Every structure is written in C-alpha cells, then in structure tokens.
PDB file of C-alpha atoms in Angstrom:
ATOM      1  CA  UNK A   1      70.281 -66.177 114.114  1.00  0.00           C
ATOM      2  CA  UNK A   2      68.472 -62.886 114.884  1.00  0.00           C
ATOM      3  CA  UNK A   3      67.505 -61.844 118.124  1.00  0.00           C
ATOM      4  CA  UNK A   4      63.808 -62.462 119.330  1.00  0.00           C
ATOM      5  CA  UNK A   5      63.711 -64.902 116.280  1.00  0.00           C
ATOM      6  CA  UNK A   6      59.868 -66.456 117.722  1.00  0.00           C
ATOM      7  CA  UNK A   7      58.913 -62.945 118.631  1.00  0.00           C
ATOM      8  CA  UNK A   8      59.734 -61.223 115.221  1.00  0.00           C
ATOM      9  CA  UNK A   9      57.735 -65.023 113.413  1.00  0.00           C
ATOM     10  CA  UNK A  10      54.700 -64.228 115.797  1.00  0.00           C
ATOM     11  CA  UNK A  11      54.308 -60.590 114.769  1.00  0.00           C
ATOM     12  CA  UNK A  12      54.246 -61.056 111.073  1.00  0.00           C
ATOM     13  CA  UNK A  13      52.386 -63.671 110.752  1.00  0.00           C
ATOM     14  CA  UNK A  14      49.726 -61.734 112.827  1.00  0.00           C
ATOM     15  CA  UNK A  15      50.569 -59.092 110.449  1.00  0.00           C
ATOM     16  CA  UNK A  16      49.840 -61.120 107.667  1.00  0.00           C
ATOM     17  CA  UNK A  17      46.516 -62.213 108.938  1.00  0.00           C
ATOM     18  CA  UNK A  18      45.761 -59.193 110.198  1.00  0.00           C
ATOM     19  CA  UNK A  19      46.665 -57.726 106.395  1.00  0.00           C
ATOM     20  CA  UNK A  20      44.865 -60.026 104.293  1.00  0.00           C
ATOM     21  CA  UNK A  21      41.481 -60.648 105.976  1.00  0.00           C
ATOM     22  CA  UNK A  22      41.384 -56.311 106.097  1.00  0.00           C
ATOM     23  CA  UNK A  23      42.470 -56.659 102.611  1.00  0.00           C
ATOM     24  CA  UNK A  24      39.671 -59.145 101.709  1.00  0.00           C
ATOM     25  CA  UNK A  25      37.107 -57.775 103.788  1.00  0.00           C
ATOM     26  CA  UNK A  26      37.738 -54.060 101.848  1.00  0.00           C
ATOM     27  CA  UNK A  27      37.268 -55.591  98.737  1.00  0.00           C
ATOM     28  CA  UNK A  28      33.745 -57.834  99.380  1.00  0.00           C
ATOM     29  CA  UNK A  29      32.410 -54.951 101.279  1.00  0.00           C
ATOM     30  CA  UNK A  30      33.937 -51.507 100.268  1.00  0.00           C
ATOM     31  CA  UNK A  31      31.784 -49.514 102.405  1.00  0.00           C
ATOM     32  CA  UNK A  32      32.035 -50.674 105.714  1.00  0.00           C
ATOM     33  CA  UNK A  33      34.859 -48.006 106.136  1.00  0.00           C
ATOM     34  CA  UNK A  34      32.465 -44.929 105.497  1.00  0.00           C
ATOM     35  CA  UNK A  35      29.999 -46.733 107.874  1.00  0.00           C
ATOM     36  CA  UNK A  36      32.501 -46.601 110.110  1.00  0.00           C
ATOM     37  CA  UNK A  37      33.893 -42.997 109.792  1.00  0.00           C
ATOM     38  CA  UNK A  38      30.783 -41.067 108.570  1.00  0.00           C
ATOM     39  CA  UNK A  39      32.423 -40.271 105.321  1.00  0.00           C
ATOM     40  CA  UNK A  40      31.201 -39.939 102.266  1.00  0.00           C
ATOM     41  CA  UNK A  41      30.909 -43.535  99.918  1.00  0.00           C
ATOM     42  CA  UNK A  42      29.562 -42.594  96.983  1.00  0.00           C
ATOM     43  CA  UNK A  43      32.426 -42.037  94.892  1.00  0.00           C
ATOM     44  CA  UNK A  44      35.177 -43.672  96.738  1.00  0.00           C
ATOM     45  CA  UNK A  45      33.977 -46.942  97.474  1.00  0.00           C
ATOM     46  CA  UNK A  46      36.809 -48.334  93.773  1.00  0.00           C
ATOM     47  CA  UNK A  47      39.800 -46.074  96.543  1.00  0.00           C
ATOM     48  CA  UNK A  48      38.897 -48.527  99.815  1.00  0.00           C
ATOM     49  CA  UNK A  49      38.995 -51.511  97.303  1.00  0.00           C
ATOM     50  CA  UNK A  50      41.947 -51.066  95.796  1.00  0.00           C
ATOM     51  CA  UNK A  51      43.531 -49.989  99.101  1.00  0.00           C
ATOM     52  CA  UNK A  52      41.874 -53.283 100.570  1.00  0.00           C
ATOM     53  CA  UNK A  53      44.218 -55.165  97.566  1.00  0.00           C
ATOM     54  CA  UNK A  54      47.167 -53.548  98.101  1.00  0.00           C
ATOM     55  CA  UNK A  55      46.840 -54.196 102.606  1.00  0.00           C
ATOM     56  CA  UNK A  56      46.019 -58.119 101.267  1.00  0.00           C
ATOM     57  CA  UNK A  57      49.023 -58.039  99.434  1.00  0.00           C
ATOM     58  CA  UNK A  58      51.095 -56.859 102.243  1.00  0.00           C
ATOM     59  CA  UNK A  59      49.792 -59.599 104.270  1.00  0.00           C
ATOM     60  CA  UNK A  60      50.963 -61.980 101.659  1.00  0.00           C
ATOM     61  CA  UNK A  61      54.473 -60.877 102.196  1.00  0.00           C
ATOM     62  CA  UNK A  62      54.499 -60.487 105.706  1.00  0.00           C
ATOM     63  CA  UNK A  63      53.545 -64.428 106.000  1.00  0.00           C
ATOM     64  CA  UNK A  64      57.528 -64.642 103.945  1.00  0.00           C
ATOM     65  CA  UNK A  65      58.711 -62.500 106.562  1.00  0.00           C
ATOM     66  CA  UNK A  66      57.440 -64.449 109.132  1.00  0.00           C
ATOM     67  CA  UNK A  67      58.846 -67.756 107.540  1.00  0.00           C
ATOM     68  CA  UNK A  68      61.881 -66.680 107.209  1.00  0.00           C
ATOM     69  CA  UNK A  69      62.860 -63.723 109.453  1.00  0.00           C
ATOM     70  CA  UNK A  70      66.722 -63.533 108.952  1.00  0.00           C
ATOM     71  CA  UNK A  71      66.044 -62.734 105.071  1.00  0.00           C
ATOM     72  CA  UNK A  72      62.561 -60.269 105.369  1.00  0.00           C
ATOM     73  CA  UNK A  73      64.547 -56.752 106.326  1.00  0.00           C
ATOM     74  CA  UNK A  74      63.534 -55.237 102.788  1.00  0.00           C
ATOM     75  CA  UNK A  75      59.844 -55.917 102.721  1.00  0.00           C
ATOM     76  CA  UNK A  76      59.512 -54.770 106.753  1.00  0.00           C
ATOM     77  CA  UNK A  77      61.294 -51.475 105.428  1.00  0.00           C
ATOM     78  CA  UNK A  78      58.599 -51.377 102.547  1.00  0.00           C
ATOM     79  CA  UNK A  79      55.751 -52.525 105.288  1.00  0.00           C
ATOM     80  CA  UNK A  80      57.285 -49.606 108.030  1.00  0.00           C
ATOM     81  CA  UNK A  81      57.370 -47.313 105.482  1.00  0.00           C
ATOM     82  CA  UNK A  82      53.550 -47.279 104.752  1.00  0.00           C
ATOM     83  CA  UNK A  83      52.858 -47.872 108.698  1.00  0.00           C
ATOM     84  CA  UNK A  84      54.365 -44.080 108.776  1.00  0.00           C
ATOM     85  CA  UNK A  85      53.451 -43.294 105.099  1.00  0.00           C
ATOM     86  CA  UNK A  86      49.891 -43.790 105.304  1.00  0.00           C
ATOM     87  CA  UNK A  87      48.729 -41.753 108.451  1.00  0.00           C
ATOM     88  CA  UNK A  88      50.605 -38.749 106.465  1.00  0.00           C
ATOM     89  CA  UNK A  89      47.680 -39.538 103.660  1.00  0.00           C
ATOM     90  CA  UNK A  90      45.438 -39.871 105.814  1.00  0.00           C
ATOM     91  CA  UNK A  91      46.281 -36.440 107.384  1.00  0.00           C
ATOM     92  CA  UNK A  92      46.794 -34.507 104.321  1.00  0.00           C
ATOM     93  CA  UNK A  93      43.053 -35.584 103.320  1.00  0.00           C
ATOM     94  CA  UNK A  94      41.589 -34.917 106.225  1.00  0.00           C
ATOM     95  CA  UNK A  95      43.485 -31.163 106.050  1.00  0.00           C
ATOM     96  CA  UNK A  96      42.164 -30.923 102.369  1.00  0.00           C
ATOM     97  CA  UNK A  97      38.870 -31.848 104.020  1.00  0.00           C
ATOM     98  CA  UNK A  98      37.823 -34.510 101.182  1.00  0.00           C
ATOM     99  CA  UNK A  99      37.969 -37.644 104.398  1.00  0.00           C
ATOM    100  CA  UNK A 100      36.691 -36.965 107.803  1.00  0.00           C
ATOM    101  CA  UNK A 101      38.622 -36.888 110.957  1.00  0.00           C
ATOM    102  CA  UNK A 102      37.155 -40.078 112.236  1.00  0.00           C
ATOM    103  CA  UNK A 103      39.184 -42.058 109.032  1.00  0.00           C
ATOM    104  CA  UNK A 104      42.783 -41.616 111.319  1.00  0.00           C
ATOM    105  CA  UNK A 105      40.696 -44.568 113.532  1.00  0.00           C
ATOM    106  CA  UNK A 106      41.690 -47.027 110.692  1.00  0.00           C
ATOM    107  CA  UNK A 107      45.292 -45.460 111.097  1.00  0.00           C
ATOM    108  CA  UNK A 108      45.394 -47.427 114.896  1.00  0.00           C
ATOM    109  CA  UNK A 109      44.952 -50.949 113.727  1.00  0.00           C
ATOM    110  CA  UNK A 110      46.368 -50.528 110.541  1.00  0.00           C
ATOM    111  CA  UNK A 111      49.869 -48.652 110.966  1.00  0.00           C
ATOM    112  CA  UNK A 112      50.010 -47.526 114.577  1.00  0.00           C
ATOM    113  CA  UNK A 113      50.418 -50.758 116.174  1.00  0.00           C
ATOM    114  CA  UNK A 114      52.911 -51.883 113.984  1.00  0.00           C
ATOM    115  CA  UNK A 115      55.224 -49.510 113.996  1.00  0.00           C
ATOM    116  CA  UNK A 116      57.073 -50.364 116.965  1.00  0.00           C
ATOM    117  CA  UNK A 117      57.242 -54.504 116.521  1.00  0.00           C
ATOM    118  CA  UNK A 118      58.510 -53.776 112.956  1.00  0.00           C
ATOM    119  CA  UNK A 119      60.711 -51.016 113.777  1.00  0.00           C
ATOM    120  CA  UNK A 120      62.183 -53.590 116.481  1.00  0.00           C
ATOM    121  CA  UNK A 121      62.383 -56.483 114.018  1.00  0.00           C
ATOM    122  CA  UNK A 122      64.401 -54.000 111.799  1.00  0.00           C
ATOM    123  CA  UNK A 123      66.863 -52.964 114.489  1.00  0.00           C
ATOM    124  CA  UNK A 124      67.086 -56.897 115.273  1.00  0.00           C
ATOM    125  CA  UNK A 125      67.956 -57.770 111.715  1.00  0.00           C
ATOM    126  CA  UNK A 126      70.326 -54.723 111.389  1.00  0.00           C
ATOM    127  CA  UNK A 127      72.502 -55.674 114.823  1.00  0.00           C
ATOM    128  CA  UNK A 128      72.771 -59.649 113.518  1.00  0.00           C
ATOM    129  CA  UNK A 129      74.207 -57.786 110.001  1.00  0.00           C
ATOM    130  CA  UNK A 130      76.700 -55.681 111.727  1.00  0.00           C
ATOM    131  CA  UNK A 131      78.007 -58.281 114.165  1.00  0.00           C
ATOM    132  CA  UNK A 132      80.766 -60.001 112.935  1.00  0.00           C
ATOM    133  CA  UNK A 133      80.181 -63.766 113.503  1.00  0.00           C
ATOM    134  CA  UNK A 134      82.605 -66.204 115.542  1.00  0.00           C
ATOM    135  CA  UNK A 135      83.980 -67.009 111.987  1.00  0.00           C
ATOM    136  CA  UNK A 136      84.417 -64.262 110.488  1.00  0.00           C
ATOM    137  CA  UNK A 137      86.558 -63.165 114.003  1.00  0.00           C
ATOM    138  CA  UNK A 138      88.889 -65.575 113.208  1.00  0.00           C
ATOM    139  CA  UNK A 139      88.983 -65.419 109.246  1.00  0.00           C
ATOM    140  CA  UNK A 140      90.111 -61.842 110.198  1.00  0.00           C
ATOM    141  CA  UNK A 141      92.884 -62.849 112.786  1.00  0.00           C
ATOM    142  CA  UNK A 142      94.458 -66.021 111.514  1.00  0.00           C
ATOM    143  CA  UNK A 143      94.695 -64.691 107.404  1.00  0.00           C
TER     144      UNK A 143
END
C-alpha cells in the first residue's frame, strides 16, 4: 500500500473539486478572469473557455486518482506536468506582452499549490514500486 495512502486520497479529490468547479465556472462565465487581471477580454474570452474544459477535465481524473491512489502515477505526472507547464505559458505571454502580469495570480491556486502534494504523491508511488515486497524477498531467496 503506498505511503500517506489518506493523505495522497484527500489531495486529489480536493484537486478534483478544486479542477472542475474552476473548469465549470471558466466556461459559464469566461470573463471573470480579465475582471480579475485587468486584461484584455475581447478576443480571448473562446482561450479561458476552452482552458476552463480542459482544468474540468483534469478534475475528472484526479477524482480516479483519488479513488484509487496505488494505480494514478501516470495522470499525476500528466497533472504535475501542467502545474510546472502552465506558469511557463503564462510567463512567455506575459514576456510577449499579449496577458498582463497580474494573470501569474491564477498560476497560485491553479499550479503552485499543487506542485508539492503531487510531486510527494509521485515520490510515494515511486518508493512502493521500487521496494521489493515481503514476497517477492522470498520468491528471490528460496527459487
């Protein structure tokens, strides 16, 4: 069984939450995130949408992660990937000057925060793979 099993449950499916009401909320109301950030909303409203279906559908997957921690290391890869992925975007638009500074605030709650619980999870999940069980001990010493 993996190490902090209730921990590692808890965080995704707070993740997963967390992932689909952002998701669902971007969708109904596009332009709460150039309220937010000053931006402009004219012509991007369709990019927060889509972004807003693609967080929800994270979430969806996180819930799997969180039912079932010992066999969700390849969607937290995918999930810690875009918690470090993302902020890059973020930064190279805000270099090219086409999003305003104030968008890396969305970058806190949505990747930031995450990245050490799932990196954690991951290191859990990779120490339970690379420990040889009781079994497999003696499989090894009595064949």
């Amino acid at each position: 069984m993996i190490r902090r099993r209730s921990l590692h449950r808890a965080t995704f499916a707070a993740a997963a939450i967390y992932n689909v009401c952002w998701g669902i909320y971007c969708v109904i109301d596009p332009q709460w995130l150039f309220r937010l950030t000053g931006g402009a909303a004219a012509d991007r409203a369709e990019v927060v949408s889509a972004l807003g279906l693609v967080i929800g559908l994270y979430g969806v997957l996180y819930f799997e992660v969180a039912r079932d921690p010992e066999r969700g290391a390849m969607i937290a890869c995918v999930g810690l990937a875009g918690k470090v992925l993302g902020p890059l975007g973020v930064a190279y638009t805000v270099i090219q000057g086409t999003w305003p500074a104030s968008t890396f605030v969305v970058c806190a709650s949505n990747d930031f925060i995450w990245i050490a619980p799932f990196a954690l999870y991951l290191y859990d999940v990779a120490h339970v793979r690379t420990t040889p069980t009781r079994r497999g001990d003696d499989a090894l010493t009595t064949g």
